PDB file of C-alpha atoms in Angstrom:
ATOM      1  CA  MET U  58      62.688 229.859 -70.883  1.00 89.00           C
ATOM      2  CA  VAL U  59      61.707 226.254 -71.643  1.00 93.00           C
ATOM      3  CA  LYS U  60      60.961 223.741 -68.907  1.00 93.00           C
ATOM      4  CA  LEU U  61      62.805 220.501 -69.618  1.00 95.00           C
ATOM      5  CA  SER U  62      59.942 218.524 -68.086  1.00 94.00           C
ATOM      6  CA  LYS U  63      57.611 219.959 -70.736  1.00 94.00           C
ATOM      7  CA  ILE U  64      59.967 218.962 -73.554  1.00 95.00           C
ATOM      8  CA  ILE U  65      60.367 215.479 -72.057  1.00 95.00           C
ATOM      9  CA  GLU U  66      56.570 215.103 -71.940  1.00 93.00           C
ATOM     10  CA  GLY U  67      56.537 215.975 -75.630  1.00 93.00           C
ATOM     11  CA  LEU U  68      59.257 213.439 -76.390  1.00 94.00           C
ATOM     12  CA  GLU U  69      57.199 210.766 -74.651  1.00 93.00           C
ATOM     13  CA  MET U  70      54.194 211.566 -76.894  1.00 89.00           C
ATOM     14  CA  VAL U  71      56.118 211.104 -80.142  1.00 88.00           C
ATOM     15  CA  ASP U  72      55.247 207.975 -82.099  1.00 84.00           C
ATOM     16  CA  ASP U  73      55.284 206.676 -85.664  1.00 79.00           C
ATOM     17  CA  ILE U  74      52.033 208.502 -86.484  1.00 81.00           C
ATOM     18  CA  SER U  75      52.656 212.001 -85.196  1.00 82.00           C
ATOM     19  CA  ASP U  76      55.444 214.412 -84.470  1.00 87.00           C
ATOM     20  CA  CYS U  77      55.496 216.815 -81.562  1.00 92.00           C
ATOM     21  CA  TYR U  78      56.126 220.558 -81.769  1.00 92.00           C
ATOM     22  CA  TYR U  79      57.034 223.370 -79.398  1.00 94.00           C
ATOM     23  CA  ASN U  80      55.516 226.803 -79.921  1.00 91.00           C
ATOM     24  CA  PRO U  81      58.034 229.317 -78.496  1.00 92.00           C
ATOM     25  CA  GLU U  82      55.435 232.112 -78.480  1.00 89.00           C
ATOM     26  CA  ASN U  83      53.209 230.474 -75.860  1.00 89.00           C
ATOM     27  CA  GLY U  84      55.350 227.569 -74.606  1.00 89.00           C
ATOM     28  CA  GLU U  85      52.786 225.040 -75.834  1.00 89.00           C
ATOM     29  CA  ILE U  86      53.715 221.492 -76.810  1.00 90.00           C
ATOM     30  CA  PHE U  87      51.398 219.930 -79.385  1.00 87.00           C
ATOM     31  CA  LEU U  88      51.128 216.910 -81.653  1.00 86.00           C
ATOM     32  CA  SER U  89      51.048 217.346 -85.409  1.00 81.00           C
ATOM     33  CA  ASN U  90      47.731 215.501 -85.664  1.00 77.00           C
ATOM     34  CA  ILE U  91      45.921 217.023 -82.694  1.00 59.00           C
ATOM     35  CA  GLY U  92      42.193 217.468 -83.297  1.00 65.00           C
ATOM     36  CA  GLU U  93      41.759 220.964 -81.902  1.00 66.00           C
ATOM     37  CA  TYR U  94      43.721 222.414 -84.819  1.00 73.00           C
ATOM     38  CA  GLU U  95      41.155 221.134 -87.304  1.00 75.00           C
ATOM     39  CA  ASP U  96      39.172 224.340 -86.656  1.00 80.00           C
ATOM     40  CA  LEU U  97      42.030 226.490 -87.917  1.00 80.00           C
ATOM     41  CA  SER U  98      42.178 227.541 -91.538  1.00 84.00           C
ATOM     42  CA  GLU U  99      44.929 226.087 -93.667  1.00 82.00           C
ATOM     43  CA  ASP U 100      46.820 229.393 -93.488  1.00 88.00           C
ATOM     44  CA  GLU U 101      46.486 229.511 -89.690  1.00 85.00           C
ATOM     45  CA  ARG U 102      47.734 225.932 -89.417  1.00 82.00           C
ATOM     46  CA  ASP U 103      50.649 226.693 -91.726  1.00 84.00           C
ATOM     47  CA  GLU U 104      51.533 229.741 -89.614  1.00 88.00           C
ATOM     48  CA  LEU U 105      51.339 227.706 -86.401  1.00 86.00           C
ATOM     49  CA  PHE U 106      53.692 225.029 -87.724  1.00 87.00           C
ATOM     50  CA  GLU U 107      56.061 227.584 -89.279  1.00 90.00           C
ATOM     51  CA  LYS U 108      56.577 229.409 -85.975  1.00 92.00           C
ATOM     52  CA  SER U 109      56.876 226.171 -84.007  1.00 93.00           C
ATOM     53  CA  ILE U 110      59.932 223.951 -83.619  1.00 95.00           C
ATOM     54  CA  ILE U 111      59.690 220.222 -84.170  1.00 95.00           C
ATOM     55  CA  LEU U 112      60.936 218.056 -81.314  1.00 96.00           C
ATOM     56  CA  PRO U 113      63.146 215.065 -82.072  1.00 96.00           C
ATOM     57  CA  THR U 114      61.265 212.401 -83.986  1.00 93.00           C
ATOM     58  CA  GLN U 115      60.783 208.786 -82.931  1.00 92.00           C
ATOM     59  CA  TYR U 116      63.766 207.847 -85.098  1.00 92.00           C
ATOM     60  CA  GLU U 117      65.989 210.533 -83.596  1.00 94.00           C
ATOM     61  CA  ILE U 118      65.040 209.433 -80.075  1.00 95.00           C
ATOM     62  CA  ASN U 119      65.719 205.770 -80.963  1.00 95.00           C
ATOM     63  CA  GLU U 120      64.271 204.105 -77.884  1.00 94.00           C
ATOM     64  CA  TYR U 121      65.577 200.721 -79.032  1.00 95.00           C
ATOM     65  CA  GLN U 122      69.143 202.047 -78.764  1.00 97.00           C
ATOM     66  CA  ILE U 123      68.336 203.441 -75.326  1.00 97.00           C
ATOM     67  CA  VAL U 124      67.233 199.924 -74.318  1.00 97.00           C
ATOM     68  CA  VAL U 125      70.453 198.415 -75.721  1.00 97.00           C
ATOM     69  CA  ASP U 126      72.549 200.999 -73.880  1.00 98.00           C
ATOM     70  CA  PHE U 127      70.638 200.341 -70.638  1.00 98.00           C
ATOM     71  CA  ILE U 128      71.311 196.624 -70.915  1.00 98.00           C
ATOM     72  CA  GLU U 129      75.035 197.351 -71.121  1.00 98.00           C
ATOM     73  CA  THR U 130      74.847 199.013 -67.684  1.00 97.00           C
ATOM     74  CA  ILE U 131      73.582 195.812 -66.021  1.00 97.00           C
ATOM     75  CA  ASP U 132      76.216 194.113 -63.852  1.00 96.00           C
ATOM     76  CA  ASN U 133      74.347 190.838 -63.376  1.00 97.00           C
ATOM     77  CA  GLU U 134      75.387 188.734 -66.384  1.00 97.00           C
ATOM     78  CA  THR U 135      72.327 186.447 -66.185  1.00 97.00           C
ATOM     79  CA  ILE U 136      69.933 189.395 -66.320  1.00 97.00           C
ATOM     80  CA  LYS U 137      72.003 191.093 -69.028  1.00 97.00           C
ATOM     81  CA  GLU U 138      72.010 187.989 -71.235  1.00 97.00           C
ATOM     82  CA  GLU U 139      68.278 187.429 -70.780  1.00 97.00           C
ATOM     83  CA  LEU U 140      67.522 191.057 -71.650  1.00 97.00           C
ATOM     84  CA  GLN U 141      69.704 190.798 -74.757  1.00 97.00           C
ATOM     85  CA  ARG U 142      67.671 187.751 -75.748  1.00 97.00           C
ATOM     86  CA  VAL U 143      64.209 189.234 -75.100  1.00 96.00           C
ATOM     87  CA  ILE U 144      64.791 192.374 -77.169  1.00 97.00           C
ATOM     88  CA  GLN U 145      65.039 190.378 -80.385  1.00 95.00           C
ATOM     89  CA  GLY U 146      62.075 190.378 -82.769  1.00 92.00           C
ATOM     90  CA  LYS U 147      58.505 191.597 -82.662  1.00 93.00           C
ATOM     91  CA  GLY U 148      57.191 192.519 -79.224  1.00 92.00           C
ATOM     92  CA  ALA U 149      60.671 193.312 -77.911  1.00 94.00           C
ATOM     93  CA  PHE U 150      59.650 196.331 -75.835  1.00 94.00           C
ATOM     94  CA  ARG U 151      56.856 194.482 -74.066  1.00 95.00           C
ATOM     95  CA  ARG U 152      59.119 191.520 -73.265  1.00 97.00           C
ATOM     96  CA  PHE U 153      61.863 193.890 -72.158  1.00 97.00           C
ATOM     97  CA  LYS U 154      59.595 195.711 -69.710  1.00 96.00           C
ATOM     98  CA  ASP U 155      58.078 192.460 -68.457  1.00 97.00           C
ATOM     99  CA  TYR U 156      61.518 191.018 -67.768  1.00 97.00           C
ATOM    100  CA  CYS U 157      62.715 194.226 -66.093  1.00 98.00           C
ATOM    101  CA  PHE U 158      59.699 194.004 -63.808  1.00 97.00           C
ATOM    102  CA  HIS U 159      60.375 190.300 -63.155  1.00 96.00           C
ATOM    103  CA  ALA U 160      64.072 190.982 -62.415  1.00 97.00           C
ATOM    104  CA  ASN U 161      63.127 193.881 -60.147  1.00 97.00           C
ATOM    105  CA  ILE U 162      65.054 196.442 -62.229  1.00 98.00           C
ATOM    106  CA  ILE U 163      62.081 198.277 -63.718  1.00 98.00           C
ATOM    107  CA  GLN U 164      62.757 201.372 -61.611  1.00 98.00           C
ATOM    108  CA  ASP U 165      66.361 201.354 -62.822  1.00 98.00           C
ATOM    109  CA  TRP U 166      65.043 201.276 -66.397  1.00 98.00           C
ATOM    110  CA  TYR U 167      62.637 204.169 -65.823  1.00 97.00           C
ATOM    111  CA  GLU U 168      65.378 206.275 -64.222  1.00 97.00           C
ATOM    112  CA  TYR U 169      67.811 205.468 -67.045  1.00 98.00           C
ATOM    113  CA  LYS U 170      65.230 206.282 -69.712  1.00 97.00           C
ATOM    114  CA  GLU U 171      64.275 209.526 -67.966  1.00 96.00           C
ATOM    115  CA  GLN U 172      67.937 210.582 -67.864  1.00 97.00           C
ATOM    116  CA  LYS U 173      68.379 209.803 -71.572  1.00 98.00           C
ATOM    117  CA  TYR U 174      65.237 211.780 -72.460  1.00 97.00           C
ATOM    118  CA  LYS U 175      66.563 214.668 -70.378  1.00 97.00           C
ATOM    119  CA  GLU U 176      69.846 214.554 -72.306  1.00 97.00           C
ATOM    120  CA  ILE U 177      67.922 214.582 -75.602  1.00 97.00           C
ATOM    121  CA  ALA U 178      65.797 217.521 -74.396  1.00 97.00           C
ATOM    122  CA  ILE U 179      68.869 219.519 -73.335  1.00 97.00           C
ATOM    123  CA  LYS U 180      70.596 218.882 -76.667  1.00 97.00           C
ATOM    124  CA  TRP U 181      67.418 219.920 -78.512  1.00 97.00           C
ATOM    125  CA  CYS U 182      67.241 223.165 -76.506  1.00 97.00           C
ATOM    126  CA  ILE U 183      70.908 223.934 -77.197  1.00 97.00           C
ATOM    127  CA  ASP U 184      70.545 223.106 -80.906  1.00 97.00           C
ATOM    128  CA  ASN U 185      67.543 225.439 -81.121  1.00 96.00           C
ATOM    129  CA  LYS U 186      69.201 228.196 -79.038  1.00 96.00           C
ATOM    130  CA  LEU U 187      66.537 227.984 -76.331  1.00 95.00           C
ATOM    131  CA  GLN U 188      67.286 228.635 -72.699  1.00 95.00           C
ATOM    132  CA  TYR U 189      65.962 225.937 -70.396  1.00 95.00           C
ATOM    133  CA  ILE U 190      65.316 225.240 -66.741  1.00 94.00           C
ATOM    134  CA  ASP U 191      65.255 221.894 -65.001  1.00 88.00           C
TER     135      ASP U 191
END
């Protein structure tokens, strides 16, 4: 049985440098570039990755789309328009978070993002035929 919170933690670790994996034998979540696996032989590493299941990648998670979808939930047109403006170009995530904090909707963002990550985790569990608990 997989804990969704553990999968969500793994999703939050994913970036453009490393992927995250779930080992169903011991329930461990680990990054593909984690240092402690350097002590394993190449065969042992291969075996570890073969028996593990990759979590959704950064591109599958698509946090930018999650931001866009969140903005669509905003009722205040002024805030919505400003958020649509600040997510353009380099540094969009930082500006987005800064403006959410300024507009006092940062908690709404965190709750929305957490719900989306939970949905991704549930879909991943179903796709990989893993039973999960909340």
